[in-house]
């Protein structure tokens, strides 16, 4: 059976924006290498401000690839298991690894609405980002108590939130700072089916007049989409975007996976 994380998806260019994003196929180091956090970045990329520990590398990149790992036990039994994700740069080098922490009861009876914590570690095993998801509603008919994520960088220090905004037609979210002030808006498509193509969530300014990036759910083929619950995402952002906002966009990726793309053989 084909696996979605068996290969790095091709880089999607963003027309008239962010040209020259690196192509994952141009990986000079085969074998799914890991970025080494001990290496000194080029002088032109050295941070001029103090960055949260473990997020120095995020300040250098404009493309983040997220692979959900296939859970064979969940595929065979048709049950929901804890999600695991590899987070890579545009060259296919792993820079972080994310693991969901949740109890079996929540995964079984709350399914994609379940409360959970996602712990993101670097290649040395140090936890650098914590994403907390409480149990919330998810319905275009319910304008209250909608989905929300809390982003902690480093763990224990809240730096932002991803909050769903009620809209009867399109998925809409805002990225908020630690004071819950809206700073960016994420607007999804009318349909998130993605049966035969990518699904793009555009990252815009609050007035929605300027698009500064996008979060894409990559289509990996009919067989993979039907018979596995593993998904692949790409985050296109300006390289100089604040690293805490990039961390929030990684969290938004996980939220979109739960809300729109999570399924198992039990639901077929």
PDB file of C-alpha atoms in Angstrom:
ATOM      1  CA  UNK A   1       0.000   0.000   0.000  1.00  0.00           C
ATOM      2  CA  UNK A   2       1.355   3.386  -0.954  1.00  0.00           C
ATOM      3  CA  UNK A   3       2.564   5.677   1.814  1.00  0.00           C
ATOM      4  CA  UNK A   4       2.081   9.417   1.748  1.00  0.00           C
ATOM      5  CA  UNK A   5       5.337  10.205   3.508  1.00  0.00           C
ATOM      6  CA  UNK A   6       7.407   7.989   1.212  1.00  0.00           C
ATOM      7  CA  UNK A   7       8.428  10.992  -0.794  1.00  0.00           C
ATOM      8  CA  UNK A   8       8.578  14.740  -0.391  1.00  0.00           C
ATOM      9  CA  UNK A   9       5.843  16.510  -2.363  1.00  0.00           C
ATOM     10  CA  UNK A  10       6.873  18.847  -5.123  1.00  0.00           C
ATOM     11  CA  UNK A  11       7.192  22.510  -4.228  1.00  0.00           C
ATOM     12  CA  UNK A  12       4.163  24.528  -5.278  1.00  0.00           C
ATOM     13  CA  UNK A  13       5.061  27.938  -6.619  1.00  0.00           C
ATOM     14  CA  UNK A  14       2.973  30.901  -5.501  1.00  0.00           C
ATOM     15  CA  UNK A  15       2.198  32.950  -8.658  1.00  0.00           C
ATOM     16  CA  UNK A  16       3.311  36.579  -8.407  1.00  0.00           C
ATOM     17  CA  UNK A  17       4.443  35.975  -4.834  1.00  0.00           C
ATOM     18  CA  UNK A  18       7.396  34.317  -3.132  1.00  0.00           C
ATOM     19  CA  UNK A  19       9.215  33.351  -6.353  1.00  0.00           C
ATOM     20  CA  UNK A  20      12.160  31.012  -6.148  1.00  0.00           C
ATOM     21  CA  UNK A  21      10.937  28.792  -3.319  1.00  0.00           C
ATOM     22  CA  UNK A  22      13.373  25.858  -3.050  1.00  0.00           C
ATOM     23  CA  UNK A  23      12.317  22.597  -4.681  1.00  0.00           C
ATOM     24  CA  UNK A  24      12.372  19.561  -2.380  1.00  0.00           C
ATOM     25  CA  UNK A  25      13.573  17.447  -5.327  1.00  0.00           C
ATOM     26  CA  UNK A  26      16.840  19.405  -5.393  1.00  0.00           C
ATOM     27  CA  UNK A  27      17.971  17.752  -2.183  1.00  0.00           C
ATOM     28  CA  UNK A  28      21.784  17.441  -2.332  1.00  0.00           C
ATOM     29  CA  UNK A  29      21.754  15.033   0.624  1.00  0.00           C
ATOM     30  CA  UNK A  30      19.706  11.932  -0.191  1.00  0.00           C
ATOM     31  CA  UNK A  31      18.364   9.590   2.418  1.00  0.00           C
ATOM     32  CA  UNK A  32      16.029  11.997   4.249  1.00  0.00           C
ATOM     33  CA  UNK A  33      18.825  13.850   6.094  1.00  0.00           C
ATOM     34  CA  UNK A  34      18.286  15.920   9.195  1.00  0.00           C
ATOM     35  CA  UNK A  35      19.336  19.512   9.611  1.00  0.00           C
ATOM     36  CA  UNK A  36      22.031  19.705  12.258  1.00  0.00           C
ATOM     37  CA  UNK A  37      21.139  22.331  14.864  1.00  0.00           C
ATOM     38  CA  UNK A  38      24.763  22.574  15.952  1.00  0.00           C
ATOM     39  CA  UNK A  39      25.898  24.050  12.634  1.00  0.00           C
ATOM     40  CA  UNK A  40      26.368  27.820  12.498  1.00  0.00           C
ATOM     41  CA  UNK A  41      24.030  29.439   9.961  1.00  0.00           C
ATOM     42  CA  UNK A  42      25.464  31.723   7.260  1.00  0.00           C
ATOM     43  CA  UNK A  43      26.388  35.162   8.564  1.00  0.00           C
ATOM     44  CA  UNK A  44      23.658  36.814   6.488  1.00  0.00           C
ATOM     45  CA  UNK A  45      21.099  34.718   8.349  1.00  0.00           C
ATOM     46  CA  UNK A  46      22.388  35.285  11.873  1.00  0.00           C
ATOM     47  CA  UNK A  47      19.534  36.744  13.939  1.00  0.00           C
ATOM     48  CA  UNK A  48      19.768  40.364  14.982  1.00  0.00           C
ATOM     49  CA  UNK A  49      17.296  39.825  17.815  1.00  0.00           C
ATOM     50  CA  UNK A  50      17.003  37.154  20.464  1.00  0.00           C
ATOM     51  CA  UNK A  51      14.960  34.273  19.065  1.00  0.00           C
ATOM     52  CA  UNK A  52      13.162  31.632  21.130  1.00  0.00           C
ATOM     53  CA  UNK A  53      15.479  28.658  21.694  1.00  0.00           C
ATOM     54  CA  UNK A  54      15.127  26.032  18.988  1.00  0.00           C
ATOM     55  CA  UNK A  55      13.423  28.322  16.465  1.00  0.00           C
ATOM     56  CA  UNK A  56      16.556  29.918  15.022  1.00  0.00           C
ATOM     57  CA  UNK A  57      16.255  27.870  11.849  1.00  0.00           C
ATOM     58  CA  UNK A  58      12.671  28.999  11.205  1.00  0.00           C
ATOM     59  CA  UNK A  59      13.995  32.523  10.682  1.00  0.00           C
ATOM     60  CA  UNK A  60      15.829  31.366   7.554  1.00  0.00           C
ATOM     61  CA  UNK A  61      13.191  29.493   5.534  1.00  0.00           C
ATOM     62  CA  UNK A  62      10.156  30.365   3.434  1.00  0.00           C
ATOM     63  CA  UNK A  63       8.876  26.830   2.825  1.00  0.00           C
ATOM     64  CA  UNK A  64       7.914  24.297   5.513  1.00  0.00           C
ATOM     65  CA  UNK A  65       6.821  20.776   4.558  1.00  0.00           C
ATOM     66  CA  UNK A  66       4.763  18.691   7.002  1.00  0.00           C
ATOM     67  CA  UNK A  67       4.351  14.918   6.526  1.00  0.00           C
ATOM     68  CA  UNK A  68       1.894  12.982   8.638  1.00  0.00           C
ATOM     69  CA  UNK A  69       3.262   9.519   9.320  1.00  0.00           C
ATOM     70  CA  UNK A  70       1.114   6.546   8.325  1.00  0.00           C
ATOM     71  CA  UNK A  71      -0.097   4.529  11.303  1.00  0.00           C
ATOM     72  CA  UNK A  72      -0.328   0.918  10.121  1.00  0.00           C
ATOM     73  CA  UNK A  73      -2.220  -0.223  13.224  1.00  0.00           C
ATOM     74  CA  UNK A  74      -4.885   2.395  12.644  1.00  0.00           C
ATOM     75  CA  UNK A  75      -5.155   1.419   8.978  1.00  0.00           C
ATOM     76  CA  UNK A  76      -5.572  -2.282   9.766  1.00  0.00           C
ATOM     77  CA  UNK A  77      -7.993  -1.937  12.683  1.00  0.00           C
ATOM     78  CA  UNK A  78      -9.793   1.165  11.428  1.00  0.00           C
ATOM     79  CA  UNK A  79      -9.095   2.937  14.724  1.00  0.00           C
ATOM     80  CA  UNK A  80      -7.809   6.424  15.439  1.00  0.00           C
ATOM     81  CA  UNK A  81      -4.267   6.554  16.792  1.00  0.00           C
ATOM     82  CA  UNK A  82      -2.169   9.498  17.969  1.00  0.00           C
ATOM     83  CA  UNK A  83      -0.904  11.551  15.058  1.00  0.00           C
ATOM     84  CA  UNK A  84       2.788  11.990  14.325  1.00  0.00           C
ATOM     85  CA  UNK A  85       4.289  14.501  11.902  1.00  0.00           C
ATOM     86  CA  UNK A  86       7.686  15.146  10.368  1.00  0.00           C
ATOM     87  CA  UNK A  87       8.425  18.832   9.758  1.00  0.00           C
ATOM     88  CA  UNK A  88      10.966  19.490   6.999  1.00  0.00           C
ATOM     89  CA  UNK A  89      12.532  22.346   5.104  1.00  0.00           C
ATOM     90  CA  UNK A  90      12.248  22.807   1.347  1.00  0.00           C
ATOM     91  CA  UNK A  91      15.198  20.464   0.756  1.00  0.00           C
ATOM     92  CA  UNK A  92      13.515  17.569   2.539  1.00  0.00           C
ATOM     93  CA  UNK A  93      15.696  17.806   5.654  1.00  0.00           C
ATOM     94  CA  UNK A  94      13.857  17.082   8.889  1.00  0.00           C
ATOM     95  CA  UNK A  95      14.027  19.990  11.303  1.00  0.00           C
ATOM     96  CA  UNK A  96      11.304  19.059  13.820  1.00  0.00           C
ATOM     97  CA  UNK A  97       9.116  16.142  14.845  1.00  0.00           C
ATOM     98  CA  UNK A  98       5.604  16.482  16.297  1.00  0.00           C
ATOM     99  CA  UNK A  99       3.721  13.924  18.407  1.00  0.00           C
ATOM    100  CA  UNK A 100       0.118  14.140  19.551  1.00  0.00           C
ATOM    101  CA  UNK A 101      -0.685  13.431  23.184  1.00  0.00           C
ATOM    102  CA  UNK A 102      -4.316  12.437  23.771  1.00  0.00           C
ATOM    103  CA  UNK A 103      -6.227   9.714  25.568  1.00  0.00           C
ATOM    104  CA  UNK A 104      -7.860   6.784  23.787  1.00  0.00           C
ATOM    105  CA  UNK A 105     -11.327   7.789  25.020  1.00  0.00           C
ATOM    106  CA  UNK A 106     -11.090  11.192  23.335  1.00  0.00           C
ATOM    107  CA  UNK A 107      -9.771   9.735  20.068  1.00  0.00           C
ATOM    108  CA  UNK A 108     -12.572   7.152  20.021  1.00  0.00           C
ATOM    109  CA  UNK A 109     -15.594   9.184  21.073  1.00  0.00           C
ATOM    110  CA  UNK A 110     -14.607  12.773  20.219  1.00  0.00           C
ATOM    111  CA  UNK A 111     -12.773  11.800  17.032  1.00  0.00           C
ATOM    112  CA  UNK A 112     -11.545  14.867  15.115  1.00  0.00           C
ATOM    113  CA  UNK A 113     -12.935  17.258  17.761  1.00  0.00           C
ATOM    114  CA  UNK A 114     -10.790  15.744  20.497  1.00  0.00           C
ATOM    115  CA  UNK A 115      -8.705  17.802  22.865  1.00  0.00           C
ATOM    116  CA  UNK A 116      -4.990  17.099  22.621  1.00  0.00           C
ATOM    117  CA  UNK A 117      -1.490  18.481  22.993  1.00  0.00           C
ATOM    118  CA  UNK A 118       1.062  18.375  20.192  1.00  0.00           C
ATOM    119  CA  UNK A 119       4.678  18.472  21.315  1.00  0.00           C
ATOM    120  CA  UNK A 120       7.204  19.581  18.706  1.00  0.00           C
ATOM    121  CA  UNK A 121      10.836  18.633  19.277  1.00  0.00           C
ATOM    122  CA  UNK A 122      14.025  19.393  17.364  1.00  0.00           C
ATOM    123  CA  UNK A 123      16.438  16.745  16.139  1.00  0.00           C
ATOM    124  CA  UNK A 124      18.173  16.623  19.517  1.00  0.00           C
ATOM    125  CA  UNK A 125      14.878  15.738  21.233  1.00  0.00           C
ATOM    126  CA  UNK A 126      14.404  19.127  22.894  1.00  0.00           C
ATOM    127  CA  UNK A 127      10.800  20.332  22.991  1.00  0.00           C
ATOM    128  CA  UNK A 128      10.654  23.746  21.314  1.00  0.00           C
ATOM    129  CA  UNK A 129       6.930  24.285  20.584  1.00  0.00           C
ATOM    130  CA  UNK A 130       3.812  23.140  22.427  1.00  0.00           C
ATOM    131  CA  UNK A 131       0.390  23.294  20.759  1.00  0.00           C
ATOM    132  CA  UNK A 132      -2.661  22.899  23.009  1.00  0.00           C
ATOM    133  CA  UNK A 133      -6.069  22.158  21.511  1.00  0.00           C
ATOM    134  CA  UNK A 134      -9.125  22.207  23.810  1.00  0.00           C
ATOM    135  CA  UNK A 135     -12.391  20.445  23.053  1.00  0.00           C
ATOM    136  CA  UNK A 136     -14.448  22.849  20.921  1.00  0.00           C
ATOM    137  CA  UNK A 137     -17.329  22.930  18.436  1.00  0.00           C
ATOM    138  CA  UNK A 138     -16.855  22.668  14.681  1.00  0.00           C
ATOM    139  CA  UNK A 139     -19.955  23.644  12.733  1.00  0.00           C
ATOM    140  CA  UNK A 140     -20.911  26.396  10.316  1.00  0.00           C
ATOM    141  CA  UNK A 141     -24.282  26.491  12.148  1.00  0.00           C
ATOM    142  CA  UNK A 142     -22.734  27.190  15.551  1.00  0.00           C
ATOM    143  CA  UNK A 143     -21.272  30.714  15.870  1.00  0.00           C
ATOM    144  CA  UNK A 144     -19.850  30.221  19.372  1.00  0.00           C
ATOM    145  CA  UNK A 145     -17.225  28.145  21.146  1.00  0.00           C
ATOM    146  CA  UNK A 146     -15.372  27.521  17.878  1.00  0.00           C
ATOM    147  CA  UNK A 147     -11.987  25.891  17.350  1.00  0.00           C
ATOM    148  CA  UNK A 148      -8.883  27.392  18.954  1.00  0.00           C
ATOM    149  CA  UNK A 149      -5.234  26.499  19.431  1.00  0.00           C
ATOM    150  CA  UNK A 150      -2.774  27.860  21.972  1.00  0.00           C
ATOM    151  CA  UNK A 151       0.855  28.175  20.852  1.00  0.00           C
ATOM    152  CA  UNK A 152       3.653  28.075  23.432  1.00  0.00           C
ATOM    153  CA  UNK A 153       7.232  28.998  22.492  1.00  0.00           C
ATOM    154  CA  UNK A 154       9.178  27.865  24.434  1.00  0.00           C
ATOM    155  CA  UNK A 155       6.886  25.423  26.260  1.00  0.00           C
ATOM    156  CA  UNK A 156       5.169  27.259  29.093  1.00  0.00           C
ATOM    157  CA  UNK A 157       5.249  30.679  27.413  1.00  0.00           C
ATOM    158  CA  UNK A 158       2.149  31.558  25.371  1.00  0.00           C
ATOM    159  CA  UNK A 159       3.049  33.529  22.239  1.00  0.00           C
ATOM    160  CA  UNK A 160      -0.123  33.283  20.194  1.00  0.00           C
ATOM    161  CA  UNK A 161      -3.345  31.595  19.199  1.00  0.00           C
ATOM    162  CA  UNK A 162      -5.101  30.284  16.112  1.00  0.00           C
ATOM    163  CA  UNK A 163      -8.831  31.003  16.379  1.00  0.00           C
ATOM    164  CA  UNK A 164     -11.674  29.972  14.095  1.00  0.00           C
ATOM    165  CA  UNK A 165     -14.043  32.756  13.014  1.00  0.00           C
ATOM    166  CA  UNK A 166     -17.641  31.973  12.212  1.00  0.00           C
ATOM    167  CA  UNK A 167     -18.555  32.063   8.529  1.00  0.00           C
ATOM    168  CA  UNK A 168     -21.415  30.113   6.925  1.00  0.00           C
ATOM    169  CA  UNK A 169     -19.609  29.602   3.619  1.00  0.00           C
ATOM    170  CA  UNK A 170     -15.802  29.566   3.970  1.00  0.00           C
ATOM    171  CA  UNK A 171     -13.359  28.355   6.619  1.00  0.00           C
ATOM    172  CA  UNK A 172     -11.867  31.440   8.265  1.00  0.00           C
ATOM    173  CA  UNK A 173      -9.313  31.741  11.044  1.00  0.00           C
ATOM    174  CA  UNK A 174      -7.156  34.413  12.606  1.00  0.00           C
ATOM    175  CA  UNK A 175      -3.632  34.238  13.961  1.00  0.00           C
ATOM    176  CA  UNK A 176      -3.474  36.156  17.227  1.00  0.00           C
ATOM    177  CA  UNK A 177      -0.661  37.383  19.439  1.00  0.00           C
ATOM    178  CA  UNK A 178      -0.292  36.546  23.121  1.00  0.00           C
ATOM    179  CA  UNK A 179      -2.884  39.237  23.997  1.00  0.00           C
ATOM    180  CA  UNK A 180      -5.406  37.643  21.596  1.00  0.00           C
ATOM    181  CA  UNK A 181      -5.144  40.566  19.183  1.00  0.00           C
ATOM    182  CA  UNK A 182      -5.725  39.576  15.550  1.00  0.00           C
ATOM    183  CA  UNK A 183      -2.643  39.989  13.344  1.00  0.00           C
ATOM    184  CA  UNK A 184      -3.290  37.809  10.277  1.00  0.00           C
ATOM    185  CA  UNK A 185      -6.260  36.078   8.689  1.00  0.00           C
ATOM    186  CA  UNK A 186      -6.412  32.628   7.064  1.00  0.00           C
ATOM    187  CA  UNK A 187      -9.130  32.085   4.457  1.00  0.00           C
ATOM    188  CA  UNK A 188      -9.905  28.604   3.136  1.00  0.00           C
ATOM    189  CA  UNK A 189     -11.671  27.537  -0.062  1.00  0.00           C
ATOM    190  CA  UNK A 190     -15.412  27.044  -0.493  1.00  0.00           C
ATOM    191  CA  UNK A 191     -14.816  23.285  -0.562  1.00  0.00           C
ATOM    192  CA  UNK A 192     -12.037  21.425   1.258  1.00  0.00           C
ATOM    193  CA  UNK A 193     -12.713  18.125  -0.504  1.00  0.00           C
ATOM    194  CA  UNK A 194      -9.423  18.093  -2.440  1.00  0.00           C
ATOM    195  CA  UNK A 195     -10.354  14.887  -4.267  1.00  0.00           C
ATOM    196  CA  UNK A 196      -8.173  15.596  -7.305  1.00  0.00           C
ATOM    197  CA  UNK A 197      -5.947  18.517  -6.363  1.00  0.00           C
ATOM    198  CA  UNK A 198      -4.370  20.619  -3.659  1.00  0.00           C
ATOM    199  CA  UNK A 199      -6.410  22.569  -1.122  1.00  0.00           C
ATOM    200  CA  UNK A 200      -5.056  26.054  -0.403  1.00  0.00           C
ATOM    201  CA  UNK A 201      -5.679  28.219   2.657  1.00  0.00           C
ATOM    202  CA  UNK A 202      -4.499  31.758   1.928  1.00  0.00           C
ATOM    203  CA  UNK A 203      -2.781  33.812   4.624  1.00  0.00           C
ATOM    204  CA  UNK A 204      -3.886  37.432   4.325  1.00  0.00           C
ATOM    205  CA  UNK A 205      -3.712  40.753   6.082  1.00  0.00           C
ATOM    206  CA  UNK A 206      -6.697  41.487   8.295  1.00  0.00           C
ATOM    207  CA  UNK A 207      -8.453  43.521   5.586  1.00  0.00           C
ATOM    208  CA  UNK A 208      -7.923  40.583   3.159  1.00  0.00           C
ATOM    209  CA  UNK A 209      -6.419  42.915   0.539  1.00  0.00           C
ATOM    210  CA  UNK A 210      -2.935  41.396   0.549  1.00  0.00           C
ATOM    211  CA  UNK A 211      -1.975  37.706   0.456  1.00  0.00           C
ATOM    212  CA  UNK A 212       1.336  37.079   2.211  1.00  0.00           C
ATOM    213  CA  UNK A 213       1.475  33.281   2.028  1.00  0.00           C
ATOM    214  CA  UNK A 214      -0.523  30.083   1.975  1.00  0.00           C
ATOM    215  CA  UNK A 215      -0.973  26.729   3.687  1.00  0.00           C
ATOM    216  CA  UNK A 216      -1.540  23.912   1.190  1.00  0.00           C
ATOM    217  CA  UNK A 217      -2.808  20.405   1.720  1.00  0.00           C
ATOM    218  CA  UNK A 218      -1.093  18.426  -1.039  1.00  0.00           C
ATOM    219  CA  UNK A 219      -3.031  15.819  -2.961  1.00  0.00           C
ATOM    220  CA  UNK A 220      -1.145  12.512  -2.968  1.00  0.00           C
ATOM    221  CA  UNK A 221      -3.396  10.421  -5.167  1.00  0.00           C
ATOM    222  CA  UNK A 222      -6.738   8.668  -4.891  1.00  0.00           C
ATOM    223  CA  UNK A 223      -5.431   5.463  -3.278  1.00  0.00           C
ATOM    224  CA  UNK A 224      -3.579   7.263  -0.500  1.00  0.00           C
ATOM    225  CA  UNK A 225      -6.450   9.643   0.210  1.00  0.00           C
ATOM    226  CA  UNK A 226      -8.970   6.795   0.526  1.00  0.00           C
ATOM    227  CA  UNK A 227      -6.964   4.111   2.312  1.00  0.00           C
ATOM    228  CA  UNK A 228      -4.786   6.119   4.702  1.00  0.00           C
ATOM    229  CA  UNK A 229      -5.318   9.050   7.050  1.00  0.00           C
ATOM    230  CA  UNK A 230      -1.844  10.515   6.434  1.00  0.00           C
ATOM    231  CA  UNK A 231      -1.690  13.976   4.922  1.00  0.00           C
ATOM    232  CA  UNK A 232       1.027  16.217   3.498  1.00  0.00           C
ATOM    233  CA  UNK A 233       1.085  19.992   3.883  1.00  0.00           C
ATOM    234  CA  UNK A 234       3.212  22.863   2.680  1.00  0.00           C
ATOM    235  CA  UNK A 235       3.514  26.294   4.312  1.00  0.00           C
ATOM    236  CA  UNK A 236       4.686  29.136   2.048  1.00  0.00           C
ATOM    237  CA  UNK A 237       5.651  32.248   4.013  1.00  0.00           C
ATOM    238  CA  UNK A 238       8.041  35.203   3.709  1.00  0.00           C
ATOM    239  CA  UNK A 239      11.435  34.226   5.085  1.00  0.00           C
ATOM    240  CA  UNK A 240      11.503  37.294   7.348  1.00  0.00           C
ATOM    241  CA  UNK A 241       8.128  36.577   8.962  1.00  0.00           C
ATOM    242  CA  UNK A 242       8.289  36.469  12.761  1.00  0.00           C
ATOM    243  CA  UNK A 243       9.212  32.954  13.930  1.00  0.00           C
ATOM    244  CA  UNK A 244       6.368  32.860  16.451  1.00  0.00           C
ATOM    245  CA  UNK A 245       3.907  33.508  13.609  1.00  0.00           C
ATOM    246  CA  UNK A 246       5.540  30.678  11.622  1.00  0.00           C
ATOM    247  CA  UNK A 247       5.111  28.456  14.695  1.00  0.00           C
ATOM    248  CA  UNK A 248       1.426  29.433  14.817  1.00  0.00           C
ATOM    249  CA  UNK A 249       1.054  28.521  11.135  1.00  0.00           C
ATOM    250  CA  UNK A 250       2.515  25.091  11.855  1.00  0.00           C
ATOM    251  CA  UNK A 251      -0.110  24.736  14.560  1.00  0.00           C
ATOM    252  CA  UNK A 252      -2.780  25.877  12.075  1.00  0.00           C
ATOM    253  CA  UNK A 253      -1.667  23.054   9.777  1.00  0.00           C
ATOM    254  CA  UNK A 254      -2.370  20.511  12.499  1.00  0.00           C
ATOM    255  CA  UNK A 255      -5.773  22.089  13.190  1.00  0.00           C
ATOM    256  CA  UNK A 256      -6.747  21.954   9.496  1.00  0.00           C
ATOM    257  CA  UNK A 257      -5.701  18.303   9.366  1.00  0.00           C
ATOM    258  CA  UNK A 258      -7.999  17.480  12.300  1.00  0.00           C
ATOM    259  CA  UNK A 259     -10.921  19.558  11.045  1.00  0.00           C
ATOM    260  CA  UNK A 260     -10.983  18.875   7.305  1.00  0.00           C
ATOM    261  CA  UNK A 261      -8.783  15.933   6.341  1.00  0.00           C
ATOM    262  CA  UNK A 262      -8.716  13.426   9.188  1.00  0.00           C
ATOM    263  CA  UNK A 263     -10.406  10.108   8.435  1.00  0.00           C
ATOM    264  CA  UNK A 264      -9.877   6.388   8.868  1.00  0.00           C
ATOM    265  CA  UNK A 265     -11.090   3.180   7.329  1.00  0.00           C
ATOM    266  CA  UNK A 266     -13.732   3.053  10.028  1.00  0.00           C
ATOM    267  CA  UNK A 267     -15.484   5.947   8.350  1.00  0.00           C
ATOM    268  CA  UNK A 268     -15.604   4.406   4.859  1.00  0.00           C
TER     269      UNK A 268
END
